[in-house]
Amino acid sequence: MIQHFINNKFVPSAEGKSFETLNPTTNKPIDSVASGTAADIDAAVKAARKAFDEGPWPRMSADERGKYLRKIGDLIIKHADEIAETEIEDTGIPSSQIKKGAIPRAADNFYFFAEEAKKLTSEVFPVGDKFMNYTVRRPVGVAGLITPWNTPFMLETWKTAPCLAGGNTCVLKPAEWSPLSADKLARIIQEADIPPGVFNLVHGFGESAGASLVAHPQVQLISFTGETSTGKEIIRNGAGTLKRFSMELGGKSPTIVFNDADFDRALDGATFQVYSLNGERCTAGSRLLLQQGIYDKFVSALEARVKNIRVGDPHEAQTEVGPLIHPEHWQRVRAYMDVARQEGAKIAVGGERPTGMTDGNYFAPTLITGVKNSMRIAQEEVFGPVLVVIPFKDDEEALRIANDIQYGLAAYIWTSNVARGQHIAERIESGLAWVNSHNVRDLRTPFGGSKNSGIGREGGHYSFEFYMEMATVHVALGNHHIPTMGKENKK
Ligand code: NAD
């Protein structure tokens, strides 16, 4: 039984409830997990509150906290294989993408923010010889960290590291479909001997554990990654206790390939950017916009590639696409195929369970052509290995199609004319854009979405705009004039 982690101890649910997490290759239970309710959240928040109000963590220097964070990074590397096996079993993400991607990046999140917190500076606003005004940063308080089921370990560390580096304490509520690697994180944090109550973990469902965390009056911050509709509900539910929110939400990002692009690199980029992580990727380039001159050649090359993608057991090194997370999600992705057909689009490749793969949540990598941007299949986030292709004439039309959507998370532009690439990138309504590259992250840069893809930016020093409070101190340096009241009016 996987338990909660409160005040540096593993504990069962107050109400004794539990749920099972399934292996997506078979849909058989892997383990049962404590299911948190308001009582567990309250215990975790109280532990975090006590650690914040009375414990050493918020009062340590960034350097002292950094030592703990680096130790956590080292322990992630030490336990990398074990974490990776757990993550693969729980999520179905292929081994190569977890081992070479998500786990090293999780350790980097701790190493990076350990250093970044030390670089924080204040601003000084001198007013002649009369005043010295300056800013100070301090931790905010207790943070609720709510994460989704895709690449859970990486996303949990992406929130936990800057939150703790900034001196806050936290309660993590991982997704109910992939809770196991969060347990590994708690064990590592326990091994790193971090003070009690600084990091707490409560498992459970969104509507019970998640909602209780959002509504808790002693929580000041909510960092949420998940669906846009959930984000909206969380903002509504947190309004009563006036939370500060960071929202990393859904996407339907365009990959735009111009006639003059390096064909082979664009093909590699377009393919990897949507089918990696089983297509369960917030920054997936899931709308492919192709300029008319290369449309036919690119689509036929893509068809050959997509048919050739190796779907299989995620534990096997050569597997490129594994099973989707959960049977319910499989049904949702499958239902979009009917939506696409009804709208008049053509399923050129895939669109169903791969032949012979009767168990688990396998879904064949899918390519859909004959798509108009107004169709639901082009507008809605499918969150699976599904790519829609839309032709365009020129730069202006590419931009118009790219921006004609509620989302604005990422964009990928492929052209040999870098000036054009930059020009388009700067006019795309997305928080992130890559020119002639797939999604290569630099942790110093701000990450986040515009429009319905999110609010706020995390990454680099931008994370601390969310995870730290800024205050201003005004110091008088001399005897400036103070207006008097009630001094000379005595009759
Ligand atoms: P989800 O919104 O269903 O759930 C995310 C988390 O919120 C889970 O832990 C869930 O239990 C919790 N939750 C659900 N209802 C809640 C409530 N009322 N109050 C508090 N917590 C609640 O998302 P998901 O299906 O787990 O993840 C997929 C989504 O996440 C996709 O839309 C994807 O684009 C998005 N995502 C975004 C980013 C980004 O950085 N922008 C990164 C990864 C995933």
XYZ file of C-alpha atoms in Angstrom, residues 12-304:
293
model
C -2.448 5.730 5.863
C -5.564 7.732 4.999
C -7.484 9.115 7.962
C -10.659 7.518 6.628
C -8.868 4.326 5.545
C -9.808 4.787 1.873
C -7.660 3.589 -1.011
C -7.664 3.181 -4.794
C -5.739 1.036 -7.254
C -3.263 2.238 -9.812
C -3.216 0.241 -13.050
C -0.438 -0.934 -15.325
C -1.409 0.516 -18.736
C 0.043 -2.441 -20.631
C -2.433 -4.837 -18.973
C -4.821 -2.686 -16.903
C -4.073 -4.971 -13.955
C -3.542 -3.258 -10.584
C 0.067 -2.507 -9.656
C -0.569 -1.362 -6.112
C -3.199 0.184 -3.904
C -2.765 3.779 -2.881
C -4.106 5.723 0.101
C -6.933 7.975 -1.032
C -6.788 11.317 0.739
C -9.751 13.350 1.896
C -10.128 16.697 3.645
C -8.779 15.224 6.915
C -5.490 14.097 5.308
C -5.089 17.417 3.523
C -5.710 19.247 6.774
C -3.056 17.172 8.581
C -0.551 17.790 5.775
C -1.269 21.521 5.595
C -0.951 21.826 9.391
C 2.442 20.077 9.249
C 3.552 22.376 6.428
C 2.224 25.413 8.292
C 4.092 24.493 11.485
C 7.293 23.910 9.520
C 6.856 27.298 7.907
C 5.939 29.232 11.047
C 8.277 27.553 13.520
C 10.791 25.402 11.637
C 14.212 26.281 10.271
C 13.432 25.988 6.531
C 12.164 29.502 5.668
C 14.864 31.034 7.857
C 17.798 29.243 6.209
C 19.954 31.007 3.640
C 19.482 30.011 0.000
C 22.882 28.345 0.227
C 21.835 26.174 3.175
C 18.614 25.120 1.448
C 20.619 24.542 -1.719
C 22.663 21.856 0.062
C 19.489 19.855 0.711
C 18.275 20.382 -2.852
C 21.559 19.189 -4.315
C 21.380 16.137 -2.069
C 17.892 15.402 -3.431
C 19.307 15.735 -6.966
C 22.108 13.288 -6.100
C 19.624 10.817 -4.614
C 17.468 10.996 -7.756
C 20.536 10.038 -9.789
C 21.392 7.271 -7.287
C 17.864 5.814 -7.483
C 17.358 6.657 -11.177
C 16.797 3.080 -12.374
C 14.281 2.286 -9.678
C 12.358 5.542 -10.269
C 12.431 4.962 -14.024
C 11.058 1.407 -13.730
C 8.243 2.649 -11.500
C 7.423 5.517 -13.845
C 7.404 3.279 -16.928
C 5.166 0.727 -15.231
C 2.736 3.352 -13.958
C 2.540 5.595 -17.062
C 3.403 3.419 -20.092
C 5.881 6.046 -21.348
C 8.697 4.288 -23.239
C 11.835 3.477 -21.312
C 14.229 5.482 -23.502
C 12.197 8.677 -23.052
C 12.005 8.220 -19.278
C 15.603 7.143 -18.726
C 17.279 9.661 -21.026
C 14.711 12.423 -20.639
C 12.444 12.705 -17.629
C 14.645 11.339 -14.820
C 17.881 13.263 -15.531
C 15.735 16.357 -16.004
C 14.113 15.752 -12.585
C 17.550 15.773 -10.935
C 18.472 18.889 -12.935
C 15.394 20.652 -11.606
C 16.832 20.353 -8.070
C 20.416 21.205 -9.076
C 19.250 24.169 -11.136
C 16.973 25.803 -8.553
C 19.522 25.213 -5.775
C 21.833 27.565 -7.692
C 19.193 29.903 -9.103
C 17.906 30.833 -5.633
C 21.405 31.971 -4.664
C 21.508 34.385 -7.605
C 18.431 36.325 -6.572
C 19.138 40.006 -6.098
C 17.277 42.981 -4.742
C 16.696 46.320 -6.391
C 17.758 49.571 -4.767
C 15.956 52.872 -5.389
C 18.023 55.689 -3.842
C 16.295 59.064 -3.502
C 19.239 61.461 -3.416
C 20.669 61.523 0.101
C 17.198 61.369 1.655
C 16.076 57.784 1.240
C 17.312 54.354 0.457
C 14.491 52.141 -0.802
C 15.122 48.516 -1.554
C 13.309 45.280 -2.191
C 13.566 42.073 -0.212
C 12.267 38.646 -1.129
C 10.834 36.203 1.308
C 9.053 32.865 1.131
C 5.276 33.085 0.750
C 4.100 30.245 2.985
C 2.457 26.893 2.289
C 2.134 25.863 -1.348
C -0.286 23.327 -2.808
C 1.314 21.591 -5.796
C -1.164 19.753 -8.029
C 0.215 17.691 -10.898
C -1.125 15.706 -13.877
C -0.502 12.094 -14.856
C 1.772 12.709 -17.834
C 5.512 12.655 -16.968
C 4.559 12.872 -13.286
C 8.025 12.662 -11.707
C 9.489 15.386 -13.891
C 6.536 17.716 -13.291
C 6.484 17.062 -9.539
C 10.154 18.007 -9.279
C 9.619 21.011 -11.581
C 7.276 22.400 -8.919
C 8.835 21.078 -5.720
C 12.381 22.305 -6.438
C 11.685 26.062 -6.891
C 9.003 25.970 -4.197
C 11.456 24.625 -1.609
C 14.384 26.681 -2.943
C 12.295 29.784 -2.246
C 11.873 28.726 1.405
C 8.225 27.664 1.232
C 6.806 24.444 2.575
C 4.414 22.360 0.502
C 1.763 19.710 0.056
C 2.008 17.791 -3.214
C -1.147 16.180 -4.641
C -0.110 13.959 -7.562
C -2.507 12.647 -10.197
C -4.539 9.577 -9.299
C -3.664 7.750 -12.547
C 0.112 7.774 -11.940
C 0.842 8.223 -8.224
C 3.778 5.850 -7.773
C 6.803 7.984 -8.597
C 5.631 10.690 -6.154
C 6.120 8.063 -3.449
C 9.727 7.687 -4.646
C 10.170 11.444 -4.386
C 8.903 11.406 -0.794
C 11.325 8.567 0.064
C 14.217 10.510 -1.443
C 13.260 13.666 0.426
C 13.076 11.633 3.639
C 16.528 10.184 2.862
C 17.838 13.727 2.276
C 16.793 14.428 5.875
C 14.906 17.593 5.115
C 13.250 19.119 8.236
C 9.834 17.582 9.099
C 6.778 19.158 7.497
C 8.678 20.930 4.713
C 7.526 18.470 2.040
C 4.240 16.601 2.402
C 2.433 14.346 -0.026
C -1.251 13.449 -0.101
C -2.532 11.033 -2.727
C -6.088 10.980 -3.968
C -8.650 12.251 -6.398
C -9.049 15.777 -7.678
C -12.547 16.333 -6.386
C -11.637 15.240 -2.827
C -7.917 15.648 -2.008
C -7.240 18.253 -4.726
C -10.299 20.372 -3.987
C -9.610 20.320 -0.209
C -6.077 21.558 -0.824
C -7.318 24.396 -3.044
C -9.937 25.447 -0.472
C -7.663 25.224 2.581
C -7.346 28.663 4.240
C -3.749 28.040 5.377
C -2.488 27.472 1.839
C -1.335 30.636 0.035
C -0.055 29.284 -3.274
C -1.436 26.828 -5.798
C 0.810 25.687 -8.620
C -1.335 23.610 -10.934
C -0.568 21.684 -14.112
C -3.443 19.997 -15.865
C -6.432 20.571 -18.080
C -7.720 24.057 -18.785
C -11.213 23.199 -17.493
C -9.732 21.953 -14.194
C -7.606 25.097 -13.924
C -10.687 27.278 -14.252
C -12.478 25.315 -11.541
C -9.468 25.570 -9.236
C -9.336 29.356 -9.656
C -13.045 29.540 -8.797
C -12.574 27.310 -5.739
C -9.515 29.184 -4.522
C -11.087 32.616 -4.842
C -12.699 32.489 -1.391
C -9.306 32.204 0.300
C -7.515 34.451 -2.246
C -4.772 32.135 -3.457
C -1.892 33.046 -5.726
C -2.070 30.771 -8.793
C 0.383 29.470 -11.333
C -1.517 27.679 -14.091
C 0.150 25.415 -16.652
C -2.731 24.177 -18.797
C -3.596 22.453 -22.041
C -2.382 23.062 -25.563
C -2.887 22.328 -29.245
C 0.352 23.687 -30.563
C 1.149 24.250 -34.238
C 4.179 22.919 -36.072
C 4.550 25.143 -39.146
C 6.692 23.843 -41.986
C 7.527 26.199 -44.859
C 8.487 25.109 -48.381
C 12.088 26.196 -47.743
C 12.548 24.137 -44.544
C 15.234 21.487 -44.182
C 12.859 18.682 -45.119
C 14.453 15.837 -43.163
C 14.997 17.797 -39.962
C 11.468 19.204 -40.095
C 10.134 15.682 -40.607
C 12.104 14.391 -37.601
C 10.989 17.334 -35.476
C 7.323 17.186 -36.465
C 7.192 13.437 -35.817
C 9.013 13.429 -32.481
C 7.183 16.460 -31.170
C 3.792 14.787 -31.321
C 4.387 11.039 -30.943
C 6.966 11.124 -28.130
C 5.628 10.546 -24.596
C 2.788 8.648 -26.325
C 1.425 12.001 -27.491
C 0.497 12.738 -23.868
C 2.474 15.937 -23.860
C 1.241 19.449 -23.120
C 3.643 20.981 -25.652
C 2.857 18.416 -28.384
C 2.974 19.883 -31.881
C -0.399 18.302 -32.584
C -1.482 20.605 -35.459
C 0.844 20.347 -38.448
C 0.590 23.318 -40.795
C 2.245 22.549 -44.138
C 2.934 25.064 -46.887
C 1.270 24.012 -50.138
C 4.525 23.476 -52.087
C 5.681 20.625 -49.846
C 2.296 19.355 -48.671
C 2.096 16.149 -50.771
C 5.739 15.168 -50.337
C 5.707 15.847 -46.578
C 2.443 13.984 -45.962
C 3.603 10.897 -47.836
C 6.947 10.897 -45.977
C 5.054 11.338 -42.716
C 2.661 8.483 -43.535
C 5.608 6.163 -44.038
